[in-house]
Short mmCIF file of C-alpha atoms and ligand atoms in Angstrom, two decimals:
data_model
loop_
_atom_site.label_atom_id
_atom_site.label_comp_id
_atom_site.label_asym_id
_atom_site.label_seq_id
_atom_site.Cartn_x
_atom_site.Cartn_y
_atom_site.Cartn_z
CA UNK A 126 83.29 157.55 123.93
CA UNK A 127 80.98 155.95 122.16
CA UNK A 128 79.73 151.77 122.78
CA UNK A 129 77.34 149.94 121.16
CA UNK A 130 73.34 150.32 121.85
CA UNK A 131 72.22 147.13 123.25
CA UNK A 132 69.82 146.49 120.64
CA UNK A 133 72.73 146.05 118.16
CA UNK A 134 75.00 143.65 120.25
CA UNK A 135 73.33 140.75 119.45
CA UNK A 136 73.96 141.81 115.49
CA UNK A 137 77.77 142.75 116.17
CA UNK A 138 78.16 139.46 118.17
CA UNK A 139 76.06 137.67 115.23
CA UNK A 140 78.34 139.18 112.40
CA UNK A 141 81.91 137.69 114.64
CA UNK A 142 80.44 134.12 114.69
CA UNK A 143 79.63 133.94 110.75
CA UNK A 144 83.00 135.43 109.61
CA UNK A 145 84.88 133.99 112.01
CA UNK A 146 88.71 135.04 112.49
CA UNK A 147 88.12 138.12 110.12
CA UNK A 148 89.33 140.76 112.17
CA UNK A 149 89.48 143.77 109.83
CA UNK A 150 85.61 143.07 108.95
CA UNK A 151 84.69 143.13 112.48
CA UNK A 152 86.32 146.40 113.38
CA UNK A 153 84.80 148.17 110.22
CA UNK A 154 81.20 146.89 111.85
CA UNK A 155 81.90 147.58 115.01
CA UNK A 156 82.58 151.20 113.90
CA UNK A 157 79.67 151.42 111.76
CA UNK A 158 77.26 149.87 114.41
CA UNK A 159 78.49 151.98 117.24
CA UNK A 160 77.10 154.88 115.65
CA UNK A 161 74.05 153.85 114.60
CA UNK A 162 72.53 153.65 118.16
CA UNK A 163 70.48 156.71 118.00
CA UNK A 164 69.24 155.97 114.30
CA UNK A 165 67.59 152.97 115.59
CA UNK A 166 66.27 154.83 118.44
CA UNK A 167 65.13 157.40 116.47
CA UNK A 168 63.70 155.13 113.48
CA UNK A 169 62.97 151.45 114.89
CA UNK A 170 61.66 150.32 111.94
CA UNK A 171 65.51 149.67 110.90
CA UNK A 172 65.49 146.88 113.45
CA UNK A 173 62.15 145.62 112.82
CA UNK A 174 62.84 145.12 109.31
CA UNK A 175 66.12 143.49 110.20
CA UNK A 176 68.04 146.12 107.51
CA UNK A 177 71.13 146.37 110.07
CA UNK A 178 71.39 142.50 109.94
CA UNK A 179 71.24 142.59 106.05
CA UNK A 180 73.52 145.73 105.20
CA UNK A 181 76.36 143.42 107.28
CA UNK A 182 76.18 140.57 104.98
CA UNK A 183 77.47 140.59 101.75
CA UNK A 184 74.93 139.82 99.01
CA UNK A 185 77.72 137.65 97.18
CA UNK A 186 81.21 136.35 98.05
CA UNK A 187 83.25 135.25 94.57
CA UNK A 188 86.71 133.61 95.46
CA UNK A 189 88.52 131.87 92.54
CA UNK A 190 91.99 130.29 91.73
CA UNK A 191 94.59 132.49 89.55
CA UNK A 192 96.96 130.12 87.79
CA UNK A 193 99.30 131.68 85.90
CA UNK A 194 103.55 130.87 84.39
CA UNK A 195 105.78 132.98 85.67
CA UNK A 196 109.20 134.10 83.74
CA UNK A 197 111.28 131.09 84.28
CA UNK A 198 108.16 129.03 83.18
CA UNK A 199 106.93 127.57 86.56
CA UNK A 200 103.41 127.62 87.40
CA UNK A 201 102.33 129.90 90.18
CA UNK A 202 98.72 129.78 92.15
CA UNK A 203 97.01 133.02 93.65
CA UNK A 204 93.61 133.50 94.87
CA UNK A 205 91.29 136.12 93.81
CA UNK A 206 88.58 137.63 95.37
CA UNK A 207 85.17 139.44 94.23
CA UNK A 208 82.83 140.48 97.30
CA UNK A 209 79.89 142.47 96.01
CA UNK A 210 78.33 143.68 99.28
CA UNK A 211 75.61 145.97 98.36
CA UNK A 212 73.59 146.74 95.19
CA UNK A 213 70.46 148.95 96.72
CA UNK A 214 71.64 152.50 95.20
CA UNK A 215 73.57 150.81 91.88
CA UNK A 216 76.05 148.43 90.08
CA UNK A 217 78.66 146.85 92.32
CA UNK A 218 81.70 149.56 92.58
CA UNK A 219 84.95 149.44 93.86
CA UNK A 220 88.39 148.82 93.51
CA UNK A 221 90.83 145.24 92.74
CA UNK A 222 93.90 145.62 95.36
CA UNK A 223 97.05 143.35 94.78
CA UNK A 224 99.05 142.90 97.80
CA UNK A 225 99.88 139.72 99.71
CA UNK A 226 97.84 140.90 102.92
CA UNK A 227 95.19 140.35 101.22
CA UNK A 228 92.37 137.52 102.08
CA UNK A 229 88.74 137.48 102.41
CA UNK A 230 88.42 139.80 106.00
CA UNK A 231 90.26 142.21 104.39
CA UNK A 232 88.27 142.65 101.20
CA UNK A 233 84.84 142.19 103.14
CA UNK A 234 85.72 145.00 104.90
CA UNK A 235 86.86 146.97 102.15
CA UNK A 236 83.90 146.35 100.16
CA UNK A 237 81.35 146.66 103.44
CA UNK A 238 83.00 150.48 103.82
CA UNK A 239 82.77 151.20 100.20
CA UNK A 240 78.89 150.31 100.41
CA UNK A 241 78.67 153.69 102.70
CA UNK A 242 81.17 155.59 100.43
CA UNK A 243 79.85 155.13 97.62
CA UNK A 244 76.19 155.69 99.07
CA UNK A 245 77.81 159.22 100.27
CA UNK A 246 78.84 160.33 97.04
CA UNK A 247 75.21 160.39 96.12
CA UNK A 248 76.45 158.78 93.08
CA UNK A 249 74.39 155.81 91.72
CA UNK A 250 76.59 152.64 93.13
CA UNK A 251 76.51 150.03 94.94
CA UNK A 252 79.49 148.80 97.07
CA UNK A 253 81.89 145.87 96.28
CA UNK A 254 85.62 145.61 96.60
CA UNK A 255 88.13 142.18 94.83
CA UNK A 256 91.83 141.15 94.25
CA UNK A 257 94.59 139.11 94.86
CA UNK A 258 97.19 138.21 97.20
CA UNK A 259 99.34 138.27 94.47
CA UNK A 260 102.37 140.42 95.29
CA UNK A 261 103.48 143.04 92.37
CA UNK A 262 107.07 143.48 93.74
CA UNK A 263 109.48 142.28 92.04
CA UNK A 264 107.66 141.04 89.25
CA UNK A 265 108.20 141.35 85.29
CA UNK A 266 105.89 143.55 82.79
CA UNK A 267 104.62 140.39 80.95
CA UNK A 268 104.38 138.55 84.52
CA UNK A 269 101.88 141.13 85.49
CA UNK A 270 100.02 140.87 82.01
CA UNK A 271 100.10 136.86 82.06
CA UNK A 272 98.53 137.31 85.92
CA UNK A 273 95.76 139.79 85.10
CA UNK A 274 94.81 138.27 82.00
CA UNK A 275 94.07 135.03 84.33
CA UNK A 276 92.43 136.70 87.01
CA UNK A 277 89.93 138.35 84.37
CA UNK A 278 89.69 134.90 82.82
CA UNK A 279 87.73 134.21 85.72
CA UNK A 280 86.42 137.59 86.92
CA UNK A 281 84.77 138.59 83.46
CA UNK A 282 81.37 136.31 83.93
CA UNK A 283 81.12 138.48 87.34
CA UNK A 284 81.13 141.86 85.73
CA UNK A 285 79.78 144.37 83.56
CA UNK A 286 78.54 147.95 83.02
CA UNK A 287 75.13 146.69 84.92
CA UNK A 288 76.40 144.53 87.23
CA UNK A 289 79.93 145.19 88.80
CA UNK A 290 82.64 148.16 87.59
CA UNK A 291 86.00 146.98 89.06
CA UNK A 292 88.60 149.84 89.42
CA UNK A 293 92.43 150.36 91.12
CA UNK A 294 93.63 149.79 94.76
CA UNK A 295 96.63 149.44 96.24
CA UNK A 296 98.96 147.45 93.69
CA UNK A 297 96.24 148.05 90.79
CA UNK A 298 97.27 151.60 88.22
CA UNK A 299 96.91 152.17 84.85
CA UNK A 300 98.97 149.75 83.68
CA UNK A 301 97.00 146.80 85.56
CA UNK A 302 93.39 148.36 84.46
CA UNK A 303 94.76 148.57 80.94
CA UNK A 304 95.62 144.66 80.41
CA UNK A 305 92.51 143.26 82.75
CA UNK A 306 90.10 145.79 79.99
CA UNK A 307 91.60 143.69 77.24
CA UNK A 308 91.36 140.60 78.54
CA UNK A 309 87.62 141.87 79.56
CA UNK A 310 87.19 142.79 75.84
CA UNK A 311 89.02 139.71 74.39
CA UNK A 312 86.45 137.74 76.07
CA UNK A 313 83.75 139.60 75.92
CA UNK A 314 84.00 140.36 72.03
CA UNK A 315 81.98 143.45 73.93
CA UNK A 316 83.92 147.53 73.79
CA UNK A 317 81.84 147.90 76.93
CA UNK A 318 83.65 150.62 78.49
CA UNK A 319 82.06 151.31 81.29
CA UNK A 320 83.08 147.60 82.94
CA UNK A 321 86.21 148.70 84.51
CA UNK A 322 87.70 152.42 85.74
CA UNK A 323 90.51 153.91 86.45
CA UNK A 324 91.29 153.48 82.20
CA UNK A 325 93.70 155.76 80.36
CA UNK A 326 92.35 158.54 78.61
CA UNK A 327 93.95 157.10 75.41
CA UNK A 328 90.81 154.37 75.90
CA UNK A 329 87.92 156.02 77.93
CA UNK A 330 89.58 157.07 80.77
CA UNK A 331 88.44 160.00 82.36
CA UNK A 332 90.52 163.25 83.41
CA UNK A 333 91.32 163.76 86.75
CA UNK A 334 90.84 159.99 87.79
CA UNK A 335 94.45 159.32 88.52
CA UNK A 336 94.64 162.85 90.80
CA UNK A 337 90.95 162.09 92.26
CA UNK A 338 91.19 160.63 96.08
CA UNK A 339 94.71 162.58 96.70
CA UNK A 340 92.66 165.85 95.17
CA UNK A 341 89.16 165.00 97.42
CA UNK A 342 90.66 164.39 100.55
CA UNK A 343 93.01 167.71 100.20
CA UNK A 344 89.15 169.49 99.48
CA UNK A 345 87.71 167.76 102.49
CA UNK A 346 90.33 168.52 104.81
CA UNK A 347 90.39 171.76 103.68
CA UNK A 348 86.10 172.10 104.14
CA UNK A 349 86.96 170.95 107.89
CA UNK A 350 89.42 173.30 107.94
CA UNK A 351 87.28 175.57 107.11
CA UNK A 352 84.33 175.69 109.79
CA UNK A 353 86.84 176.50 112.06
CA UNK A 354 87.51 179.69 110.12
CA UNK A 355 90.91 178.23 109.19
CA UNK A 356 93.03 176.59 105.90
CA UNK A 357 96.03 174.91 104.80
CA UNK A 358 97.96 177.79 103.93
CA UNK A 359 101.03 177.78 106.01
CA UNK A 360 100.61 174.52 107.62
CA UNK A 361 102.69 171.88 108.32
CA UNK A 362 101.37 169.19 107.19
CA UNK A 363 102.52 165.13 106.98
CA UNK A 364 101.52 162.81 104.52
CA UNK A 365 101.92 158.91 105.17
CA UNK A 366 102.42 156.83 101.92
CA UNK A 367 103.66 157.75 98.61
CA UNK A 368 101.56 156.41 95.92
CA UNK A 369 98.53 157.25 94.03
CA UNK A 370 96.64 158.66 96.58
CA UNK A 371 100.13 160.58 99.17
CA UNK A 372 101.16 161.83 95.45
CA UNK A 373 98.24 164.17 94.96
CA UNK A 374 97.46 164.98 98.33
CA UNK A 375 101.00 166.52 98.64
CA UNK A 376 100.40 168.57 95.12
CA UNK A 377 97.07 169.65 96.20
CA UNK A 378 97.95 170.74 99.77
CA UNK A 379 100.76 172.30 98.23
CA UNK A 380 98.31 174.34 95.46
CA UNK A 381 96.83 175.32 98.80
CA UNK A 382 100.03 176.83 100.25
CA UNK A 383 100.26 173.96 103.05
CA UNK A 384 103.94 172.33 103.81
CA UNK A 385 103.90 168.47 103.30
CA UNK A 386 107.31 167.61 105.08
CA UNK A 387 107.28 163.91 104.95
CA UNK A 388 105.81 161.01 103.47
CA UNK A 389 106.74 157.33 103.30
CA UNK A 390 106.35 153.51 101.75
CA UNK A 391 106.41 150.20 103.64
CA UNK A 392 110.75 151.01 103.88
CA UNK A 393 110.80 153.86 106.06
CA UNK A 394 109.54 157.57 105.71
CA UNK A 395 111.36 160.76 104.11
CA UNK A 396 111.62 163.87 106.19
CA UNK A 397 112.26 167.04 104.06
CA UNK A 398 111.80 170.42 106.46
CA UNK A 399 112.01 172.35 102.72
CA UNK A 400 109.17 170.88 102.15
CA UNK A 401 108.39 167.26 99.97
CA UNK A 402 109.92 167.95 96.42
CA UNK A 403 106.69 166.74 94.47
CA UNK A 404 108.64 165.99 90.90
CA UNK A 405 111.26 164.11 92.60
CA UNK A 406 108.96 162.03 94.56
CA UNK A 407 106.83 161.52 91.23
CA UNK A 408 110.14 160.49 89.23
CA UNK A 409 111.42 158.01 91.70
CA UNK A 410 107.52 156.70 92.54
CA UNK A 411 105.99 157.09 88.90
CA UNK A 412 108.56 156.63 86.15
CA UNK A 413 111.26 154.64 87.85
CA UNK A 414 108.69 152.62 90.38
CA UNK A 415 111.88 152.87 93.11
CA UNK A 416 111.78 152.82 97.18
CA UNK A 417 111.38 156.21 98.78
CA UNK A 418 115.14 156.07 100.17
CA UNK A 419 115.93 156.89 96.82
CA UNK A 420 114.35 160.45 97.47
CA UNK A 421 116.53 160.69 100.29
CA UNK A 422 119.84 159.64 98.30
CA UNK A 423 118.94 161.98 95.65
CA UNK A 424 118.33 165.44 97.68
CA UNK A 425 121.54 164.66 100.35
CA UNK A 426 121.83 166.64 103.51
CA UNK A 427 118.85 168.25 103.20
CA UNK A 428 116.12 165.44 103.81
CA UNK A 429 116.79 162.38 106.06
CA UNK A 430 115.34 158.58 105.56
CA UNK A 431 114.30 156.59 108.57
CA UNK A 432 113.93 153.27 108.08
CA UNK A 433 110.55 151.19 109.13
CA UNK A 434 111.41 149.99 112.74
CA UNK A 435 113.52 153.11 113.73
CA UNK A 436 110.83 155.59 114.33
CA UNK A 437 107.30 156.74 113.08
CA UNK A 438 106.28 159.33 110.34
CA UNK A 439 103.65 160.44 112.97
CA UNK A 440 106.17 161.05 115.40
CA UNK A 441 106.99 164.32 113.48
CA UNK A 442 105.06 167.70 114.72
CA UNK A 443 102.29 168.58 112.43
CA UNK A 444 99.14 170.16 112.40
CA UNK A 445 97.84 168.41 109.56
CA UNK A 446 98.08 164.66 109.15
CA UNK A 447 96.69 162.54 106.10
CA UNK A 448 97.65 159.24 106.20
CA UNK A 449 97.40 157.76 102.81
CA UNK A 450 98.73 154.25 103.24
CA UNK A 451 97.10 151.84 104.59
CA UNK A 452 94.56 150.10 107.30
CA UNK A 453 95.48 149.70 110.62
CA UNK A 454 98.73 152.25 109.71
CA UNK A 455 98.26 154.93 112.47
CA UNK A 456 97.74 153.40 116.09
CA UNK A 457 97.03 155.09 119.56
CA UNK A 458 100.13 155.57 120.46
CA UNK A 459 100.72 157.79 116.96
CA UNK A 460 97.53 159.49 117.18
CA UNK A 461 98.48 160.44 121.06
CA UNK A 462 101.97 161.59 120.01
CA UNK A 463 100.44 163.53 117.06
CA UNK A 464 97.98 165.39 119.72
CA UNK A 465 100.77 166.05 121.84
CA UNK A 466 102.41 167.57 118.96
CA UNK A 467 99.39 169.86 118.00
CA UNK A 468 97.57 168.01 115.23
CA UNK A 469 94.43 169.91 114.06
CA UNK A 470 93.08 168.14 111.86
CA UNK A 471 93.32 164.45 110.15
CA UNK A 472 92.09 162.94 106.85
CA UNK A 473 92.07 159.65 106.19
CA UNK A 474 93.37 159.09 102.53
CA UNK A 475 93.32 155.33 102.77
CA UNK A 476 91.07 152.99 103.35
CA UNK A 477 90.18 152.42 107.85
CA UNK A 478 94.25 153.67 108.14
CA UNK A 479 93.18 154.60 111.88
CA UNK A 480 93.64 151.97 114.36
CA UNK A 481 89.62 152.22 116.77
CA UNK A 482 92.04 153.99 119.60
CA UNK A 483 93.54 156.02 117.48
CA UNK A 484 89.93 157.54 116.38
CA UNK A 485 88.88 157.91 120.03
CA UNK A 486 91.55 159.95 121.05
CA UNK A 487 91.36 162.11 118.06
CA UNK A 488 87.42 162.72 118.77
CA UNK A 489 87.95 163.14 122.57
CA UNK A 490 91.02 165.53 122.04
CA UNK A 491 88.32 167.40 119.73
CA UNK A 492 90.49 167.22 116.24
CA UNK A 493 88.74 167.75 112.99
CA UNK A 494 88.66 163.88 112.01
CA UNK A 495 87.84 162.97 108.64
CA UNK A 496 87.02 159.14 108.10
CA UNK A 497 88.04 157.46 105.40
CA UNK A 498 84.73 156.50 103.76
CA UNK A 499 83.89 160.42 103.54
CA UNK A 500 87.19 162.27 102.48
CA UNK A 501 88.78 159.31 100.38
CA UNK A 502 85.59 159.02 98.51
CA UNK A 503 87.20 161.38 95.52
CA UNK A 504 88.66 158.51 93.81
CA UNK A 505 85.38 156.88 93.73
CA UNK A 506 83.50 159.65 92.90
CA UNK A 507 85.45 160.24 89.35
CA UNK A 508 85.11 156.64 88.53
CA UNK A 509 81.14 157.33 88.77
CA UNK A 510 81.99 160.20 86.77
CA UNK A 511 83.64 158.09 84.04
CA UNK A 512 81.07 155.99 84.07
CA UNK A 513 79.18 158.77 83.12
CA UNK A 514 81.12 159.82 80.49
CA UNK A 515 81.53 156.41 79.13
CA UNK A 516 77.66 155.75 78.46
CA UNK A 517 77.34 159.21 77.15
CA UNK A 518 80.29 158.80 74.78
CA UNK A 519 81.99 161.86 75.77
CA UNK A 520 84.70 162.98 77.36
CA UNK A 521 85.13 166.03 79.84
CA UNK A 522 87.88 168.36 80.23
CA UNK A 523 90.30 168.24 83.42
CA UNK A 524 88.77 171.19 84.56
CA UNK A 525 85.08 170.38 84.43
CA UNK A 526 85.75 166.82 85.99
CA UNK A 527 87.93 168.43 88.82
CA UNK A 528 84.86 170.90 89.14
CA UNK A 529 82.11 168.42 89.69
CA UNK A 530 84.81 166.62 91.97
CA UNK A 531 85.02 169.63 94.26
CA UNK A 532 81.24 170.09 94.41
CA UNK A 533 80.58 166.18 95.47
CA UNK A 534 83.47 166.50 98.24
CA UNK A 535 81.69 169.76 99.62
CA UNK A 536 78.40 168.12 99.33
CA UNK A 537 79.97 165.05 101.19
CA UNK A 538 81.63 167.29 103.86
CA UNK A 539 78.06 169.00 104.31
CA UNK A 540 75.96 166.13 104.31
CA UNK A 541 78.29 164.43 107.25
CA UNK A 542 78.26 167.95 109.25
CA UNK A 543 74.69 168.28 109.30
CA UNK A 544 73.85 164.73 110.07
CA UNK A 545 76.18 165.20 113.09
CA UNK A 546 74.35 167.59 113.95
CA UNK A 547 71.31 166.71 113.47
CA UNK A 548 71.71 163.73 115.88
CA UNK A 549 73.41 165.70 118.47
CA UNK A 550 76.95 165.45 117.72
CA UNK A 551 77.91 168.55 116.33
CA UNK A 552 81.51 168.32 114.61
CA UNK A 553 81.39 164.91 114.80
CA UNK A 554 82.41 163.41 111.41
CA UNK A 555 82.49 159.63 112.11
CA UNK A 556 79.12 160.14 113.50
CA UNK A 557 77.72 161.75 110.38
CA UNK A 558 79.09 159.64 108.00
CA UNK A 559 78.12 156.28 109.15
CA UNK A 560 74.76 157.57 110.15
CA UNK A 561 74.37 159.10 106.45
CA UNK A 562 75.23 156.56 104.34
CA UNK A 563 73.67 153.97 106.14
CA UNK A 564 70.26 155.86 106.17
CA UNK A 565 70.49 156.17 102.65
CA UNK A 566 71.05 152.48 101.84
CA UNK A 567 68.83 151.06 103.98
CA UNK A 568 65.88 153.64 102.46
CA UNK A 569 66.75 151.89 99.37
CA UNK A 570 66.48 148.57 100.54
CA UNK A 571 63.17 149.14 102.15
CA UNK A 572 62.02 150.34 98.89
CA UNK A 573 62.87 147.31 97.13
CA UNK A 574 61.35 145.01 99.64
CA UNK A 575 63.31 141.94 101.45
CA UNK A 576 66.48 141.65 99.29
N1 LIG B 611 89.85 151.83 95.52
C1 LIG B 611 89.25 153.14 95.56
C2 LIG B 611 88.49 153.31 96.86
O1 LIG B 611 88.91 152.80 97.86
C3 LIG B 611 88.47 153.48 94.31
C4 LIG B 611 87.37 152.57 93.93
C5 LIG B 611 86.74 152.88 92.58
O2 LIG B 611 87.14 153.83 91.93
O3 LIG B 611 85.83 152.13 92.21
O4 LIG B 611 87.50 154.00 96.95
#
């Protein structure tokens, strides 16, 4: 559909040869870049300043050694990772991810996509993204502690209320948030709050933080939904993943009157044509931190577990789809199936979960396409909103922080539609975002001269 203007090659090709072998960074450029063709046509002075060049390189790169003693007392080495892309609009923001995927491609992209995320919140941060490949499963309560006391050992000269706000990711809740705080504070001999999000509300935590991305993409989805005169209610409707983010999609679609049937974790995916039982799945997900089979096991006859190799969640008819997993999770092959099925719509809940072919043959077939940097910004959004609260000392009520959520995901929707529009590609989501938040980082950056 789309390629790249030739102007920009030379940048794309540029951005390959300095981060060599980092595959995931290249296709989150290449999907930027290919849309910002008629910016540059339009406004040349983005090129003559060379702000394209500079929005693709990170403005820092931290990676540091995470030693740590595991239960049976041997030593263990990780490798942690701060990449704080962009600071035009605001502190660093973003999340810490634990998983063993994870190396520097992976959080350069993450970061370089939360730099346009965060920039479409209209929020004031800048983009960054960190973590480990240090792999949760399996491990201890105090091995967890003992690994992100270490990691914030390091980390803590890197961050601050000013400077850089860490939050969650995959492999990153409450619990992980709560010990890296302390060791921040320990430190620090500093109660600066607003360093880290994602906190409990016992400690300056904000309502509505935990619910937030599951919550905005349901509102996005449903705004998309909408300017086709349609909704959720009644829909069918197929969720991948089941943590933080899958849990609250599937209550929010649900408060909506859609039908989540299925959902899934790295084992397999549940299939439950009653529809997903959402305190069941938060039992076996939340309180006993178990595999999804156990959902299956639990509820009998009536829902069916297919394990990871034996079929795809996306090969189930739906006319919603929000996968909420993870990158590279839903490939052209899915999004063809889930076309052929009648798909109408598709948000991404995690973070670049559609494969490049995958989002082609969604925008040729004409779906409502939601990319991840627009309708997952929610979770994002209420950590700017706790930052708020935290340097006003206050705290908000679930409904007023769900309220201002809901405004900022209409506002994103809006802003996205009408840049579509307004450069000819009406409907166009992928279009609009990438055009919008790069327009208003780089109008930032040409304020503040050549940073
Ligand atoms: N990790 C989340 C994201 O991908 C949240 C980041 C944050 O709250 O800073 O947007």
């Amino acid at each position: 559909m789309n390629s790249i203007d030739e102007k920009l090659q030379p940048i794309l090709a540029e951005v390959i040869r300095r981060n060599a072998g980092e595959t995931e960074f290249h296709q989150a450029v290449h999907e930027v870049l290919e849309s910002l063709g008629r910016v540059v046509a339009k406004h040349p002075h983005y090129l003559e300043q060379a702000l394209v060049e500079r929005i693709c390189e990170p403005e820092r790169q931290i990676i540091f050694r995470i030693p740590w003693i595991d239960d049976r007392g041997q030593v263990q080495i990780n490798r942690g990772f701060r990449v704080q892309f962009n600071s035009a609009l605001g502190p660093y923001k973003g999340g810490m991810r634990f998983h063993p995927s994870v190396n520097v491609g992976i959080i350069k992209f993450l970061s370089f996509e939360q730099t346009f995320k965060n920039a479409l919140t209209g929020m004031p941060i800048g983009g960054a993204k960190g973590g480990s490949d240090f792999d949760p499963k399996g491990r201890s309560e105090a091995e967890i502690m003992r690994f992100c006391q270490s990691l914030v050992t390091e980390l803590h000269r890197h961050v601050g209320e000013y400077t850089d706000v860490p939050a969650g990711d995959i492999g990153v809740g409450g619990r992980e948030i709560g010990y890296m705080f302390g060791q921040f504070k320990r430190l620090t001999n500093r109660y600066e709050a607003g360093v880290i999000t994602g906190k409990a509300l016992a400690y300056g935590g904000s309502c509505a933080r935990t619910e937030s991305t599951g919550y905005g993409n349901s509102y996005f989805v449903q705004a998309m939904l909408e300017t086709r005169g349609t909704g959720f209610d009644g829909r069918k409707v197929v969720v991948s993943g089941s943590g933080n983010v899958a849990i609250y999609t599937i209550e929010k679609v649900q408060s909506f009157g859609g039908k989540v049937i299925a959902c899934s974790d790295s084992g397999g995916y549940v299939l439950d044509d009653a529809g997903i039982d959402l305190a069941l799945l938060k039992e076996i997900k939340e309180a006993r931190r178990q595999r999804i089979s156990e959902y299956a096991k639990a509820k009998g006859a009536s829902a069916r577990f297919v394990e990871t190799g034996r079929g795809s969640v996306w090969d189930i008819p739906c006319e919603v789809a929000m996968p909420s997993a993870t990158q590279n999770e839903l490939s052209g092959r899915d999004a063809a199936k889930l076309i052929g099925n009648g798909v109408i719509a598709v948000g991404e809940g995690a973070n670049m979960p559609c494969t490049p072919e995958a989002i082609r043959a969604f925008r040729e077939a004409g779906i409502l396409f939601g990319p991840g940097k627009a309708a997952n910004a929610g979770g994002v959004t209420t950590s700017a909103l706790e930052m708020q609260q935290n340097a006003s000392r206050d705290t908000w009520t679930f409904e007023k922080t769900e309220a201002r959520l809901a405004s900022i995901m209409r506002s994103i929707h809006d802003l996205c539609h009408a840049t579509a529009e307004e450069y000819g590609a009406p409907g166009d989501y992928v279009l609009g975002a990438n055009i919008a938040g790069f327009v208003r980082v780089a109008e930032a950056m040409r304020m503040l001269g050549v940073i």
